[in-house]
CSV table of C-alpha atoms in Angstrom, one decimal:
chain,number,residue,atom,x,y,z
A,657,MET,CA,27.5,4.2,1.7
A,658,GLU,CA,26.5,1.4,4.0
A,659,PRO,CA,26.1,-2.2,2.8
A,660,HIS,CA,22.3,-2.0,3.4
A,661,ASP,CA,22.0,1.3,1.4
A,662,LEU,CA,20.6,1.2,-2.2
A,663,SER,CA,22.5,3.1,-4.9
A,664,LEU,CA,20.4,5.8,-6.6
A,665,GLU,CA,20.4,6.5,-10.4
A,666,LYS,CA,19.2,9.8,-11.7
A,667,GLY,CA,15.8,9.2,-13.3
A,668,GLY,CA,15.6,5.8,-11.8
A,669,GLU,CA,12.3,4.5,-10.3
A,670,TYR,CA,12.0,2.7,-7.0
A,671,VAL,CA,9.2,0.8,-5.2
A,672,VAL,CA,9.0,2.2,-1.7
A,673,LEU,CA,8.4,-0.8,0.5
A,674,GLN,CA,8.5,1.0,3.9
A,675,LYS,CA,8.8,4.6,5.1
A,676,CYS,CA,11.1,3.8,7.9
A,677,ASP,CA,11.3,7.3,9.2
A,678,VAL,CA,11.3,10.9,7.9
A,679,ASN,CA,14.8,10.5,6.5
A,680,TRP,CA,14.9,7.0,5.1
A,681,PHE,CA,12.8,4.7,3.0
A,682,ARG,CA,13.3,1.0,2.4
A,683,ALA,CA,13.0,0.5,-1.4
A,684,ARG,CA,13.5,-1.9,-4.3
A,685,ASN,CA,15.1,-0.9,-7.6
A,686,LYS,CA,14.3,-2.2,-11.1
A,687,TYR,CA,16.8,-5.1,-10.6
A,688,GLY,CA,15.0,-6.3,-7.5
A,689,GLU,CA,17.7,-5.1,-5.1
A,690,GLU,CA,16.4,-3.8,-1.8
A,691,GLY,CA,17.9,-1.3,0.6
A,692,TYR,CA,17.6,2.1,2.2
A,693,ILE,CA,17.4,5.4,0.3
A,694,PRO,CA,17.4,8.9,1.7
A,695,SER,CA,13.9,10.3,1.5
A,696,ASN,CA,15.1,13.8,0.6
A,697,TYR,CA,16.7,12.5,-2.7
A,698,VAL,CA,13.4,11.1,-4.2
A,699,THR,CA,10.1,12.6,-5.1
A,700,GLU,CA,6.7,10.9,-5.4
A,701,ARG,CA,5.2,10.6,-8.8
A,702,LYS,CA,2.3,13.0,-9.2
A,703,SER,CA,-0.2,10.5,-10.5
A,704,GLY,CA,-3.5,9.3,-9.4
A,705,ASN,CA,-2.6,5.9,-10.8
A,706,LEU,CA,-2.4,3.3,-8.0
A,707,VAL,CA,-0.4,0.7,-10.0
A,708,HIS,CA,2.8,2.3,-8.7
A,709,PHE,CA,2.1,1.1,-5.1
A,710,VAL,CA,3.1,-2.3,-3.9
A,711,TRP,CA,-0.2,-2.7,-2.0
A,712,TYR,CA,-2.4,-2.3,-5.1
A,713,SER,CA,-3.5,-5.3,-7.2
A,714,LYS,CA,-5.8,-4.3,-10.0
A,715,GLN,CA,-6.7,-7.8,-11.3
A,716,VAL,CA,-7.5,-9.4,-7.9
A,717,ASN,CA,-11.1,-10.1,-7.1
A,718,ARG,CA,-12.6,-10.7,-3.6
A,719,ASN,CA,-12.0,-14.5,-3.7
A,720,LYS,CA,-8.5,-14.2,-4.9
A,721,ALA,CA,-7.8,-11.5,-2.3
A,722,GLU,CA,-9.0,-13.8,0.5
A,723,GLU,CA,-6.9,-16.7,-0.9
A,724,LEU,CA,-3.7,-14.5,-1.0
A,725,LEU,CA,-4.4,-13.1,2.5
A,726,ARG,CA,-4.9,-16.5,4.0
A,727,LYS,CA,-1.7,-17.7,2.4
A,728,GLU,CA,0.2,-14.7,3.9
A,729,ASP,CA,-1.4,-15.5,7.3
A,730,LYS,CA,-0.1,-12.3,9.0
A,731,GLU,CA,-2.0,-9.9,11.2
A,732,GLY,CA,-2.7,-6.8,9.3
A,733,ALA,CA,-2.0,-8.2,5.8
A,734,PHE,CA,-3.9,-6.2,3.2
A,735,ILE,CA,-4.6,-5.7,-0.5
A,736,VAL,CA,-6.1,-2.6,-2.1
A,737,ARG,CA,-8.0,-3.8,-5.2
A,738,ASP,CA,-10.6,-2.7,-7.7
A,739,SER,CA,-14.0,-3.1,-6.2
A,740,SER,CA,-16.8,-5.0,-7.9
A,741,THR,CA,-18.4,-1.6,-8.1
A,742,SER,CA,-17.0,0.1,-11.2
A,743,GLY,CA,-14.6,2.9,-10.5
A,744,ALA,CA,-14.3,2.1,-6.8
A,745,TYR,CA,-11.7,0.4,-4.6
A,746,THR,CA,-11.7,-2.0,-1.7
A,747,VAL,CA,-9.3,-2.7,1.1
A,748,SER,CA,-9.2,-6.4,2.0
A,749,LEU,CA,-7.7,-6.9,5.4
A,750,TYR,CA,-6.7,-10.1,7.3
A,751,ALA,CA,-6.8,-10.1,11.2
A,752,LYS,CA,-6.4,-12.9,13.8
A,753,THR,CA,-9.5,-13.4,15.9
A,754,SER,CA,-9.3,-12.3,19.5
A,755,ALA,CA,-10.6,-15.7,20.8
A,756,GLY,CA,-7.1,-17.1,20.8
A,757,ASP,CA,-8.1,-20.1,18.8
A,758,GLY,CA,-5.8,-19.4,15.9
A,759,GLY,CA,-8.7,-18.3,13.7
A,760,ALA,CA,-8.7,-15.4,11.4
A,761,VAL,CA,-11.2,-13.0,9.8
A,762,ILE,CA,-11.0,-11.2,6.5
A,763,LYS,CA,-12.9,-7.9,6.2
A,764,HIS,CA,-13.5,-5.9,3.0
A,765,TYR,CA,-13.8,-2.1,3.3
A,766,HIS,CA,-15.0,0.0,0.4
A,767,ILE,CA,-12.9,3.2,0.0
A,768,LYS,CA,-15.6,5.9,-0.1
A,769,GLU,CA,-15.4,9.4,-1.7
A,770,THR,CA,-17.0,12.6,-0.4
A,771,LYS,CA,-19.7,14.1,-2.6
A,772,GLU,CA,-18.5,17.7,-2.3
A,773,SER,CA,-15.4,19.3,-3.6
A,774,PRO,CA,-12.5,19.0,-2.9
A,775,LEU,CA,-12.9,15.2,-3.4
A,776,GLN,CA,-11.7,13.3,-0.3
A,777,PHE,CA,-11.4,9.6,0.5
A,778,TYR,CA,-12.3,7.7,3.7
A,779,LEU,CA,-12.9,4.3,5.3
A,780,ALA,CA,-14.3,5.9,8.4
A,781,GLU,CA,-16.1,9.2,8.0
A,782,LYS,CA,-14.2,10.9,10.8
A,783,HIS,CA,-10.9,10.4,8.9
A,784,LEU,CA,-10.8,12.1,5.4
A,785,PHE,CA,-7.8,12.1,3.1
A,786,CYS,CA,-6.8,13.9,-0.1
A,787,SER,CA,-5.6,10.7,-1.7
A,788,ILE,CA,-5.9,6.9,-1.4
A,789,PRO,CA,-2.1,6.6,-0.6
A,790,ASP,CA,-2.6,9.1,2.2
A,791,LEU,CA,-5.5,7.0,3.5
A,792,ILE,CA,-3.5,3.8,3.4
A,793,GLU,CA,-0.5,5.5,5.1
A,794,TYR,CA,-2.7,6.7,8.0
A,795,HIS,CA,-4.3,3.3,8.5
A,796,LYS,CA,-0.8,1.7,8.7
A,797,HIS,CA,-0.5,3.5,12.0
A,798,ASN,CA,-4.1,3.7,13.2
A,799,ALA,CA,-6.8,1.1,13.0
A,800,ALA,CA,-9.5,3.8,13.3
A,801,GLY,CA,-12.5,1.5,13.0
A,802,LEU,CA,-10.8,-1.3,11.1
A,803,VAL,CA,-10.3,-4.8,12.6
A,804,ALA,CA,-6.5,-4.2,12.5
A,805,ARG,CA,-3.9,-1.7,11.3
A,806,LEU,CA,-2.7,-2.1,7.7
A,807,ARG,CA,0.7,-3.7,8.5
A,808,CYS,CA,1.7,-6.0,5.7
A,809,PRO,CA,0.9,-5.3,2.0
A,810,VAL,CA,0.5,-8.5,0.1
A,811,GLY,CA,2.6,-8.2,-3.1
A,812,LYS,CA,1.4,-7.7,-6.6
A,813,GLN,CA,0.5,-10.7,-8.7
A,814,ASP,CA,1.6,-8.9,-11.8
A,815,LYS,CA,5.4,-9.1,-11.4
A,816,ALA,CA,6.1,-6.9,-14.5
A,817,ALA,CA,4.1,-4.0,-13.0
A,818,GLN,CA,6.1,-4.3,-9.7
A,819,SER,CA,9.2,-2.8,-11.3
A,820,THR,CA,7.4,0.6,-11.6
A,821,ALA,CA,7.5,2.8,-8.6
A,822,GLY,CA,6.0,5.6,-6.8
A,823,PHE,CA,9.2,7.5,-6.3
A,824,SER,CA,12.1,8.5,-8.6
A,825,TYR,CA,15.5,10.1,-8.1
A,826,GLY,CA,16.3,13.5,-9.7
A,827,GLU,CA,12.9,14.4,-11.0
A,828,THR,CA,10.6,17.0,-9.6
């Protein structure tokens, strides 16, 4: 085991911070320790509940999202939050302006759902996904109509919820 690796516990839950490559994830355990874990030793929770993802903040409204993104001040900083439309979600995204004046813009994108079955999610109609996490993962690598790629998730404000994770060791 390397010093930057994180020890795995059977049944333990981990917050995946970054999918570094197909073999390794950077993760945080319940004690707040961070390191690398082998991707083939963990399985994703099979839940539609977004609270397990570091980029989701349930109790953040539009104004609070803008405040947090400005404070972060990083190109591609983003939050996925509950929309003001009940049952819907919004991606709030921070991007530097191209004018070179040091300015920034914050855009809010509603995550839309297809009307037909199977239900799919999208920000741009040409790019449909089976789940919101899949949509977020795609837009981390492709702007595809957004002002910037989703590069830097702005952490949860509810620190207690942050200890729950989207991945666990030894469970299928």
